[in-house]
PDB file of C-alpha atoms in Angstrom:
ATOM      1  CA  UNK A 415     -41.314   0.559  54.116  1.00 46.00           C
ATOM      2  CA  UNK A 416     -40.669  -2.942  52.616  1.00 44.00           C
ATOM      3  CA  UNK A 417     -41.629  -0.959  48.812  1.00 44.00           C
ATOM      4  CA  UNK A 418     -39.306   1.917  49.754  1.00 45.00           C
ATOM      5  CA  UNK A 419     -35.838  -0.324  50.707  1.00 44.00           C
ATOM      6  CA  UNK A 420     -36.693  -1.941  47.258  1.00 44.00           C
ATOM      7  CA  UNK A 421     -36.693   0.795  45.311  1.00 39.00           C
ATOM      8  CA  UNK A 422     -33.341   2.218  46.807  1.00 39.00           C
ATOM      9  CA  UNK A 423     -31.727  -1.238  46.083  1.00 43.00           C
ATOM     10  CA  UNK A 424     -32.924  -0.850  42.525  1.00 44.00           C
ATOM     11  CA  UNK A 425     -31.883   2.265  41.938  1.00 43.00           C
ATOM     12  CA  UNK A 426     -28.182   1.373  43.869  1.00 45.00           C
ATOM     13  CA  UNK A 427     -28.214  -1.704  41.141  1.00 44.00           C
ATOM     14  CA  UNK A 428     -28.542   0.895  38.229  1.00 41.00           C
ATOM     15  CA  UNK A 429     -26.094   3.838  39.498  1.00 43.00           C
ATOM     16  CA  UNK A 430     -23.661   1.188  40.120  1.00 45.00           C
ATOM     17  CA  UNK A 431     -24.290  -0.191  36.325  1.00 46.00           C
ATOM     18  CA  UNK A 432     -24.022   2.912  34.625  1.00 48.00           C
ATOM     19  CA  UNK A 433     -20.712   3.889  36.842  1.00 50.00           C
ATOM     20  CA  UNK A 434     -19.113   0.680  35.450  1.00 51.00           C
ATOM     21  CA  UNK A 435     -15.365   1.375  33.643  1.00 49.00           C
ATOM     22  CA  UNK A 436     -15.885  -0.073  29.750  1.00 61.00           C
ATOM     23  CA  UNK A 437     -13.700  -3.049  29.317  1.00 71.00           C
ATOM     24  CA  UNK A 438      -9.657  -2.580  28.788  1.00 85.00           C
ATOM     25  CA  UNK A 439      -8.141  -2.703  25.794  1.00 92.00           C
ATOM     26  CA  UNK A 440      -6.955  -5.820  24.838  1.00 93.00           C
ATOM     27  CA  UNK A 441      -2.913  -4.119  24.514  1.00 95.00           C
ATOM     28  CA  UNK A 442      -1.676  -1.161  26.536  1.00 96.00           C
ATOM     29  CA  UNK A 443      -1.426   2.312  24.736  1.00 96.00           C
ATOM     30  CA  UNK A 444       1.563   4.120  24.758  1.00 96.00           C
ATOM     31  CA  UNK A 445       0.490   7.316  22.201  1.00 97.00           C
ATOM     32  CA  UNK A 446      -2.247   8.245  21.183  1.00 96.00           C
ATOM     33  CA  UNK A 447      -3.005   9.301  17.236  1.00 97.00           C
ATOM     34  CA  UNK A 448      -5.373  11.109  15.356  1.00 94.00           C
ATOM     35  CA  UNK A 449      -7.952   9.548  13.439  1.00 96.00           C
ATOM     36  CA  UNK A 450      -9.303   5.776  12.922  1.00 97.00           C
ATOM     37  CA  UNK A 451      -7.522   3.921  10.712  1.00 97.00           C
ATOM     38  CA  UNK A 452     -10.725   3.116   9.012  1.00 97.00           C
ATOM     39  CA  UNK A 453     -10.954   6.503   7.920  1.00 97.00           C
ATOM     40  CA  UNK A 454      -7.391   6.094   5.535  1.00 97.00           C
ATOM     41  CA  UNK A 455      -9.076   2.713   3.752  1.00 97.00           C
ATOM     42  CA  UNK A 456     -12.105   4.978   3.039  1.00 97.00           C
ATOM     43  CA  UNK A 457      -9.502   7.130   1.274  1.00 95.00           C
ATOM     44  CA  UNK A 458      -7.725   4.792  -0.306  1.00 95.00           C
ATOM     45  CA  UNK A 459      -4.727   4.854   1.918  1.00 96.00           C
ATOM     46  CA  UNK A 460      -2.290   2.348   3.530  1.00 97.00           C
ATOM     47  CA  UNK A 461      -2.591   1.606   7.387  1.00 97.00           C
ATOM     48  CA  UNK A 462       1.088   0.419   8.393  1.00 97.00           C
ATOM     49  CA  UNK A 463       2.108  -1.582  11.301  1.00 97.00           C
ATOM     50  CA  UNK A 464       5.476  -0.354  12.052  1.00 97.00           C
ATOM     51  CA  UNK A 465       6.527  -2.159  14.642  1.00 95.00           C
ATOM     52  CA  UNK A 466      10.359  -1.177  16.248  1.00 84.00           C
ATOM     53  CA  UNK A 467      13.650  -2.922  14.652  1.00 85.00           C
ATOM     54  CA  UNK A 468      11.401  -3.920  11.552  1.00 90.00           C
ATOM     55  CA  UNK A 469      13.051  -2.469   8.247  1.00 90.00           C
ATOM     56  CA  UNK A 470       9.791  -2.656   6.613  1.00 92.00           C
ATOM     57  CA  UNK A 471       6.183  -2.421   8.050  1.00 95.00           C
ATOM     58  CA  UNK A 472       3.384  -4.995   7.417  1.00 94.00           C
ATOM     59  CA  UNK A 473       0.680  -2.545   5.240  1.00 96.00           C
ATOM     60  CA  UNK A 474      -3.213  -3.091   4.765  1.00 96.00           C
ATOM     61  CA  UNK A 475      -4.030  -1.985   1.532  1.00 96.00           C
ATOM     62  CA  UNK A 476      -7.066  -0.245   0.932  1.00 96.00           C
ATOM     63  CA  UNK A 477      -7.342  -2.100  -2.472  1.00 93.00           C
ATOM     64  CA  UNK A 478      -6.179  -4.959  -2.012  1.00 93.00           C
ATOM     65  CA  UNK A 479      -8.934  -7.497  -2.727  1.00 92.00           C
ATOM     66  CA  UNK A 480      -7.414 -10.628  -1.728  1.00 92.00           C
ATOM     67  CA  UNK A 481      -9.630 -12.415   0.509  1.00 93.00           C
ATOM     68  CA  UNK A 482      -6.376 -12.122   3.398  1.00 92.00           C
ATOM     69  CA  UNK A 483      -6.821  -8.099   3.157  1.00 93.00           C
ATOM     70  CA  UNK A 484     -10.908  -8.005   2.507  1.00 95.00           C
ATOM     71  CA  UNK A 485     -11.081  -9.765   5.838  1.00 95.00           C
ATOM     72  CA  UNK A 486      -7.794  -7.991   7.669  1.00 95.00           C
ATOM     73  CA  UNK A 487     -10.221  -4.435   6.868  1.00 96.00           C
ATOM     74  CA  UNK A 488     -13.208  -6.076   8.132  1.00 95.00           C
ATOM     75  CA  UNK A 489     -11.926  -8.205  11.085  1.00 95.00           C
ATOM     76  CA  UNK A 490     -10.717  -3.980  11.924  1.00 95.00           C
ATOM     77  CA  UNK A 491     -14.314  -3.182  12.448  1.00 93.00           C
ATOM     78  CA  UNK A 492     -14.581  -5.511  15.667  1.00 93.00           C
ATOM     79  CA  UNK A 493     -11.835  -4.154  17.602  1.00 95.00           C
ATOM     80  CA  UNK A 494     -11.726  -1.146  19.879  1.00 95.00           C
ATOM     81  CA  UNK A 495     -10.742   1.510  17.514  1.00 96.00           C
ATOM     82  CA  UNK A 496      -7.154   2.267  16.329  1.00 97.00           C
ATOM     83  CA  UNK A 497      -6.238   5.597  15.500  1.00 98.00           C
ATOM     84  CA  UNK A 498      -3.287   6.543  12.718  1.00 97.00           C
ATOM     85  CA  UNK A 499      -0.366   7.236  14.551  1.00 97.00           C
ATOM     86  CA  UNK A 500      -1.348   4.898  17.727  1.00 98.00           C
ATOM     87  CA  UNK A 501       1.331   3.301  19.235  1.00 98.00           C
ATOM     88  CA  UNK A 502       0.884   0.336  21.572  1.00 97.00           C
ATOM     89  CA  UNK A 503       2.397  -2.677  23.323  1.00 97.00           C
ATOM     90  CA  UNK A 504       0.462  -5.921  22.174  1.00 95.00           C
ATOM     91  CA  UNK A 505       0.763  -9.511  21.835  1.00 95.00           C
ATOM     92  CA  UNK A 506      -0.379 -10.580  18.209  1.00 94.00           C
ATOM     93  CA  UNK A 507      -3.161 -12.604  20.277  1.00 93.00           C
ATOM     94  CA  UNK A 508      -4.763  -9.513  20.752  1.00 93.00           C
ATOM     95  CA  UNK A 509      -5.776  -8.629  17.455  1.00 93.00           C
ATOM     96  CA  UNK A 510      -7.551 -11.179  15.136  1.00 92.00           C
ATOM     97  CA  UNK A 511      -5.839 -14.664  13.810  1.00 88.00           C
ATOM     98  CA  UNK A 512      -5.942 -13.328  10.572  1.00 89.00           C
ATOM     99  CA  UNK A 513      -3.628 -10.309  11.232  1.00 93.00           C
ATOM    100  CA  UNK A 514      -0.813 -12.218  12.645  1.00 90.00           C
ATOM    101  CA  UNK A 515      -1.015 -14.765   9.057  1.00 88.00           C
ATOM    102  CA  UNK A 516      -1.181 -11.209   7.198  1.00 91.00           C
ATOM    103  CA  UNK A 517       1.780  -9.551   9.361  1.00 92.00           C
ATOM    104  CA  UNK A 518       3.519 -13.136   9.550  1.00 91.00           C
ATOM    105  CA  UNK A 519       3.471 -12.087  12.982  1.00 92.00           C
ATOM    106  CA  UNK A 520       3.098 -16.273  13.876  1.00 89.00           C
ATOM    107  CA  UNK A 521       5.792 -16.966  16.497  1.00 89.00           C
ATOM    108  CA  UNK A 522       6.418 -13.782  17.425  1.00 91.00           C
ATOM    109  CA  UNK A 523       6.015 -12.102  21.265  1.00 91.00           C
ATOM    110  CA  UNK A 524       5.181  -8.865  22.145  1.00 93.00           C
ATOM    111  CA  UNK A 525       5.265  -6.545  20.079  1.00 94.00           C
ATOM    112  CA  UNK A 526       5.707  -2.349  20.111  1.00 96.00           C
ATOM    113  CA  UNK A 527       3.286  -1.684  16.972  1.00 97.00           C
ATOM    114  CA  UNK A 528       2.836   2.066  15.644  1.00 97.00           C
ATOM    115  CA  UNK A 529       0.256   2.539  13.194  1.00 98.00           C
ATOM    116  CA  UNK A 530       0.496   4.878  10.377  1.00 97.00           C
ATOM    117  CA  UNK A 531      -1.665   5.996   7.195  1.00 97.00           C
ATOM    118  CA  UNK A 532       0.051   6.325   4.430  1.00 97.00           C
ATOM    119  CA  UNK A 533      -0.927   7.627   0.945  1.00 96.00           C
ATOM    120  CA  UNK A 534       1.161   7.197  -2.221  1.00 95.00           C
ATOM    121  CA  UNK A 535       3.259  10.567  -1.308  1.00 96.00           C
ATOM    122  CA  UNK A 536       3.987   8.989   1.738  1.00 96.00           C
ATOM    123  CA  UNK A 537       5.040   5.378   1.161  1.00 97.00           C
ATOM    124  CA  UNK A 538       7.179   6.936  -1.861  1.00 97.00           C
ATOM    125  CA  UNK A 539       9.232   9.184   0.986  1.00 96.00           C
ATOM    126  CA  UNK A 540       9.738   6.365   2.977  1.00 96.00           C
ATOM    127  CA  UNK A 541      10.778   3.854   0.233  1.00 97.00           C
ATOM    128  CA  UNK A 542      12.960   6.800  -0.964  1.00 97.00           C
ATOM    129  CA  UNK A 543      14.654   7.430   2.599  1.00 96.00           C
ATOM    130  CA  UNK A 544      15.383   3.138   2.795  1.00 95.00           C
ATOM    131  CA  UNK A 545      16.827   3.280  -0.325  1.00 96.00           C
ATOM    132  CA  UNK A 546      19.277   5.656   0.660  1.00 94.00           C
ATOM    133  CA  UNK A 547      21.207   3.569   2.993  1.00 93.00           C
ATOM    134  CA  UNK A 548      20.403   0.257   1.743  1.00 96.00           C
ATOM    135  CA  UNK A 549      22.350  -2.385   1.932  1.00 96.00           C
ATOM    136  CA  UNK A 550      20.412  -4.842  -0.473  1.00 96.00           C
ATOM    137  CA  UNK A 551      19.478  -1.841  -2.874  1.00 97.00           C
ATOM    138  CA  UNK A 552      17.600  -4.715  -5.506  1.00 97.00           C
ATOM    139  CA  UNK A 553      15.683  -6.515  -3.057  1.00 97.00           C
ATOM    140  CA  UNK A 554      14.275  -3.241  -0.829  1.00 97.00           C
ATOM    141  CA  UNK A 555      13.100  -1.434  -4.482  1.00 98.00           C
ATOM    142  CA  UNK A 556      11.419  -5.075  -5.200  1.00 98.00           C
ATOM    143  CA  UNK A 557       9.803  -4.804  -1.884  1.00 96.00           C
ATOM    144  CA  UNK A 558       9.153  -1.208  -2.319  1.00 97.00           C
ATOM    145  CA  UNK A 559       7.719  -1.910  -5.675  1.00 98.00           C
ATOM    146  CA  UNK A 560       4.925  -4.421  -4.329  1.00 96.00           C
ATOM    147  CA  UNK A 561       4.338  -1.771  -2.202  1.00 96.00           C
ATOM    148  CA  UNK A 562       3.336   0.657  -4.365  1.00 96.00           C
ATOM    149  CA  UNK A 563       1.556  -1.455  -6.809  1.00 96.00           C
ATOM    150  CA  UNK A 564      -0.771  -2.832  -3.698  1.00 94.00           C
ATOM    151  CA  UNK A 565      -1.387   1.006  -2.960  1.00 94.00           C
ATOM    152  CA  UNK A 566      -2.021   1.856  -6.736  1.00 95.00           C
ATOM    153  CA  UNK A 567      -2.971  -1.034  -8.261  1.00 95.00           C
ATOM    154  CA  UNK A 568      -2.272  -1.481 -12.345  1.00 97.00           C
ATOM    155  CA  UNK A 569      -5.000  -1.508 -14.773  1.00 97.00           C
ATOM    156  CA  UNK A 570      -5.567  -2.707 -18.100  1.00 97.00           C
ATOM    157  CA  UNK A 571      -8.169  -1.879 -20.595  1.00 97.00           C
ATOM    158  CA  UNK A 572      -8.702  -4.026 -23.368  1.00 95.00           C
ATOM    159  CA  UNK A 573      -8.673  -3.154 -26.950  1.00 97.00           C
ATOM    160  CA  UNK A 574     -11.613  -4.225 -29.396  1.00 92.00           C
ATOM    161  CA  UNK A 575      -8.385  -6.206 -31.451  1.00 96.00           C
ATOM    162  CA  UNK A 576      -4.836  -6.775 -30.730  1.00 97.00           C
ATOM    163  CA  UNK A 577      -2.163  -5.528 -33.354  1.00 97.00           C
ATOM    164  CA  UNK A 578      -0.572  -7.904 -35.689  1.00 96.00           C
ATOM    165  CA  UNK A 579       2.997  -7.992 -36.388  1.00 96.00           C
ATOM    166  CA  UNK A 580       3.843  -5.220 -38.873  1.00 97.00           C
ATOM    167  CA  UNK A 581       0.626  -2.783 -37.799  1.00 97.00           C
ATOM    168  CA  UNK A 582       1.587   0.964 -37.225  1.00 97.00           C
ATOM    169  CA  UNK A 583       1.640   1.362 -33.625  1.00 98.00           C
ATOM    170  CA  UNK A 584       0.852   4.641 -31.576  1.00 98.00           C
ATOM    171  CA  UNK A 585       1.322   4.890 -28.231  1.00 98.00           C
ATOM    172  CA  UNK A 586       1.369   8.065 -25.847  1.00 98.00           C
ATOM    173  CA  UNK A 587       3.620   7.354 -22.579  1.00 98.00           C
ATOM    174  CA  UNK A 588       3.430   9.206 -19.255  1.00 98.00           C
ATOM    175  CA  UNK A 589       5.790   8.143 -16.960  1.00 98.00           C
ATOM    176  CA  UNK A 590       5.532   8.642 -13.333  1.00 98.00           C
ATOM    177  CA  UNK A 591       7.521   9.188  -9.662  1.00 98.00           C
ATOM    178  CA  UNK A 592       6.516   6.752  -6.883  1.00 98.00           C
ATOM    179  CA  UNK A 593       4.973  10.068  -5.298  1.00 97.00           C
ATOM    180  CA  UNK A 594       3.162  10.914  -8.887  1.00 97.00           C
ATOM    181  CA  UNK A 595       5.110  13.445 -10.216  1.00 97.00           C
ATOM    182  CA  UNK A 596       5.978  13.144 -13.673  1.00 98.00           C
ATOM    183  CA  UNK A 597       9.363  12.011 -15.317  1.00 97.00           C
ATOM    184  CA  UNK A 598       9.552  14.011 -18.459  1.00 93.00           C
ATOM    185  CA  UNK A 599       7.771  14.989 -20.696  1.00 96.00           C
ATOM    186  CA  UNK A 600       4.626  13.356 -22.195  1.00 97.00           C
ATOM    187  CA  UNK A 601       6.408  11.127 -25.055  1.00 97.00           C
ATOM    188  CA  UNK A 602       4.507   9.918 -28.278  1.00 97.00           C
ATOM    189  CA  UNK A 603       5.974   6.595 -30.135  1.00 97.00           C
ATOM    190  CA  UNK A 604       4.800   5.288 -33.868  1.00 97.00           C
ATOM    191  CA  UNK A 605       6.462   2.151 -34.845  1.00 97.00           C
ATOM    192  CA  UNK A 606       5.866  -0.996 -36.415  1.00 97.00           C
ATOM    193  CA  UNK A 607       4.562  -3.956 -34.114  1.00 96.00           C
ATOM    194  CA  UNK A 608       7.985  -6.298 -34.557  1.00 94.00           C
ATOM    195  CA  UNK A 609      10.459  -3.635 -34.347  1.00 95.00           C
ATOM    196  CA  UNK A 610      13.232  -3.967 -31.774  1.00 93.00           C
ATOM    197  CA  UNK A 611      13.767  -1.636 -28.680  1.00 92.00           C
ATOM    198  CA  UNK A 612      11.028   0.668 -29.635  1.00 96.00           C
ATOM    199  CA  UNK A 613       9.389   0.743 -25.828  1.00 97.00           C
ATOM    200  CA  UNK A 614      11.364  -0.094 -21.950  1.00 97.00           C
ATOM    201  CA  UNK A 615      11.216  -3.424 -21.134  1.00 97.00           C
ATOM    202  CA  UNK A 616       8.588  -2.724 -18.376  1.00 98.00           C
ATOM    203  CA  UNK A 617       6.258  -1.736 -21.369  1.00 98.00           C
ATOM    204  CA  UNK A 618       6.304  -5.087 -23.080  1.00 97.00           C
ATOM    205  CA  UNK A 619       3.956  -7.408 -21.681  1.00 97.00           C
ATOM    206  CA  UNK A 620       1.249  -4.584 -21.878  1.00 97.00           C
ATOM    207  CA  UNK A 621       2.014  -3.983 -25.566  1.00 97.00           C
ATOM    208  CA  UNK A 622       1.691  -8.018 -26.311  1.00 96.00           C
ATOM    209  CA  UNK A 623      -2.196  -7.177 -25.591  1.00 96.00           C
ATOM    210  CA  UNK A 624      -2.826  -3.840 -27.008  1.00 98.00           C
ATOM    211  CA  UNK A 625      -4.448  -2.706 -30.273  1.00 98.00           C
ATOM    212  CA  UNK A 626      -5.661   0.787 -30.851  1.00 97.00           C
ATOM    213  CA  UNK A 627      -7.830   1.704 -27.929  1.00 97.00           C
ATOM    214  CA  UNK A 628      -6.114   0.090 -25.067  1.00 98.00           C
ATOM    215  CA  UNK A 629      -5.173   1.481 -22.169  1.00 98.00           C
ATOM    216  CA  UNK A 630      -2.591   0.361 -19.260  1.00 98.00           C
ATOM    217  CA  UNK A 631      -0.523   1.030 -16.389  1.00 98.00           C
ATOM    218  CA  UNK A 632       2.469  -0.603 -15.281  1.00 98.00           C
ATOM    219  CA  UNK A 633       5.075  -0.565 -12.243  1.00 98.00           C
ATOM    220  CA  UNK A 634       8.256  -1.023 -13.195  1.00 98.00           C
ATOM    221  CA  UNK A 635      10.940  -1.480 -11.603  1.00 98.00           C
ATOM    222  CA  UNK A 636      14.113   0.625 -12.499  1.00 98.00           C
ATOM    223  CA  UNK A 637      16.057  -2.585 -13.908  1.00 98.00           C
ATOM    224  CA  UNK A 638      12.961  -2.272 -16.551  1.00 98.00           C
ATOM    225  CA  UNK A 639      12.523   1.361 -16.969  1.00 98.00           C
ATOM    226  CA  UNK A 640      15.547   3.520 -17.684  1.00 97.00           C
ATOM    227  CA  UNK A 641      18.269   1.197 -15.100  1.00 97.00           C
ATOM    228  CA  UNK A 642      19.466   1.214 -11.750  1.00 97.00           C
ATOM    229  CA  UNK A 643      21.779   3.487 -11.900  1.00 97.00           C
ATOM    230  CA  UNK A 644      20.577   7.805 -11.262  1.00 96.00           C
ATOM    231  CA  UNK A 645      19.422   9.296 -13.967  1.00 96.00           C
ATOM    232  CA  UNK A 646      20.840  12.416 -13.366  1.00 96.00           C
ATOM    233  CA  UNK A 647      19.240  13.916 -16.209  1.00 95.00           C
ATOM    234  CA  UNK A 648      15.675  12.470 -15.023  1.00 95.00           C
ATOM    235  CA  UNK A 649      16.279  13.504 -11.794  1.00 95.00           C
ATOM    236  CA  UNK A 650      15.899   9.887 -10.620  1.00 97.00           C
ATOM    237  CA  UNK A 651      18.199   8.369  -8.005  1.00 97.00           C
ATOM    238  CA  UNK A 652      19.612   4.925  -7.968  1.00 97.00           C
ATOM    239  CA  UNK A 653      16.919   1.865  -7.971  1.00 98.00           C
ATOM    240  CA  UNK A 654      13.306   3.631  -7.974  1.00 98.00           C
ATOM    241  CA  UNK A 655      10.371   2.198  -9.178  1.00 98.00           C
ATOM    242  CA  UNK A 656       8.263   4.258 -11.529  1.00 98.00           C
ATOM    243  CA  UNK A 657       4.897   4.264 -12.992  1.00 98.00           C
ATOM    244  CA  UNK A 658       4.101   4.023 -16.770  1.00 98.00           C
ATOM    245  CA  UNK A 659       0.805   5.093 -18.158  1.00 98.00           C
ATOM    246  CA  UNK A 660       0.126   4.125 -21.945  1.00 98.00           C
ATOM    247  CA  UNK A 661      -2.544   4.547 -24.477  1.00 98.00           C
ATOM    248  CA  UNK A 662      -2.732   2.818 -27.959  1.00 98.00           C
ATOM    249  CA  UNK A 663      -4.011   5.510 -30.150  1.00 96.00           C
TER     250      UNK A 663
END
């Protein structure tokens, strides 16, 4: 009899274990999304912390290999998972120290966060629809610039040997939307290295390295592409960034 009351208590102990409710989340939910935001780094998107009276959000970059993001993506891992398109009411206690340095978040109180994934068509629409009504035009398509370059980083690849003042030069220049559609026409330059106003300004650091061979992209903003002002005939409106790609032939 002794055996048999044992055995019930036992078994009580482990129903009542396996009936426990998993722990809360840290913040309270308010919507729920779709996916982890995981899954958009894996794809090389954005996750955005939009969080309400905020012009722009605080992004983690899926490239962005600065020890601050490397550990923002990993310290992501040890949370209760966030979907794109949650939205939640939070302190910026609850999520890791290093998100509130990485948000500047510091200081702040609660907070009413949404979380979005955004790929390069995405963060172009929404630097696109700021611009519109901005008042500080320069400084949101510098923001929005830094932006875009953290999403799609530049690259540079080195010649074999740089050109020397007076060497033919032979470049072929793509130039790019911030969504990736082009601007134009592929155009193909030959000049002399030396000669004036031959390339944008935005072009000019990247030649300073080149010889034949060499390959780079550049963001740029409009200031040092084509100017600030539309470009009707591009189809460009006022202050956006753009993409060059260039090869030294």
């Amino acid at each position: 009899m002794k055996c048999h009351a044992a055995l019930l208590v036992a078994a009580a102990a482990i129903w009542s274990t396996g009936c426990q409710s998993p722990d809360p989340l840290p913040w309270k939910l308010v919507e729920l999304g779709t996916e982890p935001i995981t899954s958009a780094w894996e794809r090389g998107e954005a996750v955005a912390a939009e969080i309400e009276g905020d012009r722009w959000p605080g992004f983690i970059f899926a490239h962005d290999s600065s020890t601050q993001g490397r550990i923002a993506r990993r310290d992501a891992k040890t949370l209760p998972v966030i979907m794109c398109g949650d939205k939640m009411r939070l302190h910026p206690k609850d999520l890791p120290l290093g998100w509130s340095s990485y948000f500047s978040w510091e200081g702040r109180d609660s907070l009413t966060v949404q979380w979005r994934c955004y790929d390069r068509a995405a963060i172009a629409r929404f630097g696109s629809r700021l611009l519109q009504t901005s008042a500080t035009p320069q400084a949101d398509e510098q923001r929005w610039l830094e932006t875009l370059r953290l999403s799609d980083p530049e690259v540079f690849t080195s010649p074999s040997a740089r050109y020397r003042s007076g060497d033919l030069v032979r470049l072929v220049i793509e130039c790019q939307r911030p969504d990736g559609s082009p601007v134009g026409d592929t155009v193909r330059l030959d000049f002399r290295l030396g000669e004036q106003d031959q390339v944008v300004t935005a072009l000019e650091p990247g030649l300073s390295q080149a010889g034949p061979g060499a390959h780079w992209t550049v963001w740029a903003l409009s200031s040092n592409a084509f100017g600030s002002q539309p470009q009707p005939k591009l189809g460009l409106p006022a202050h956006t960034p753009l993409k060059f790609s260039v090869v030294a032939e």
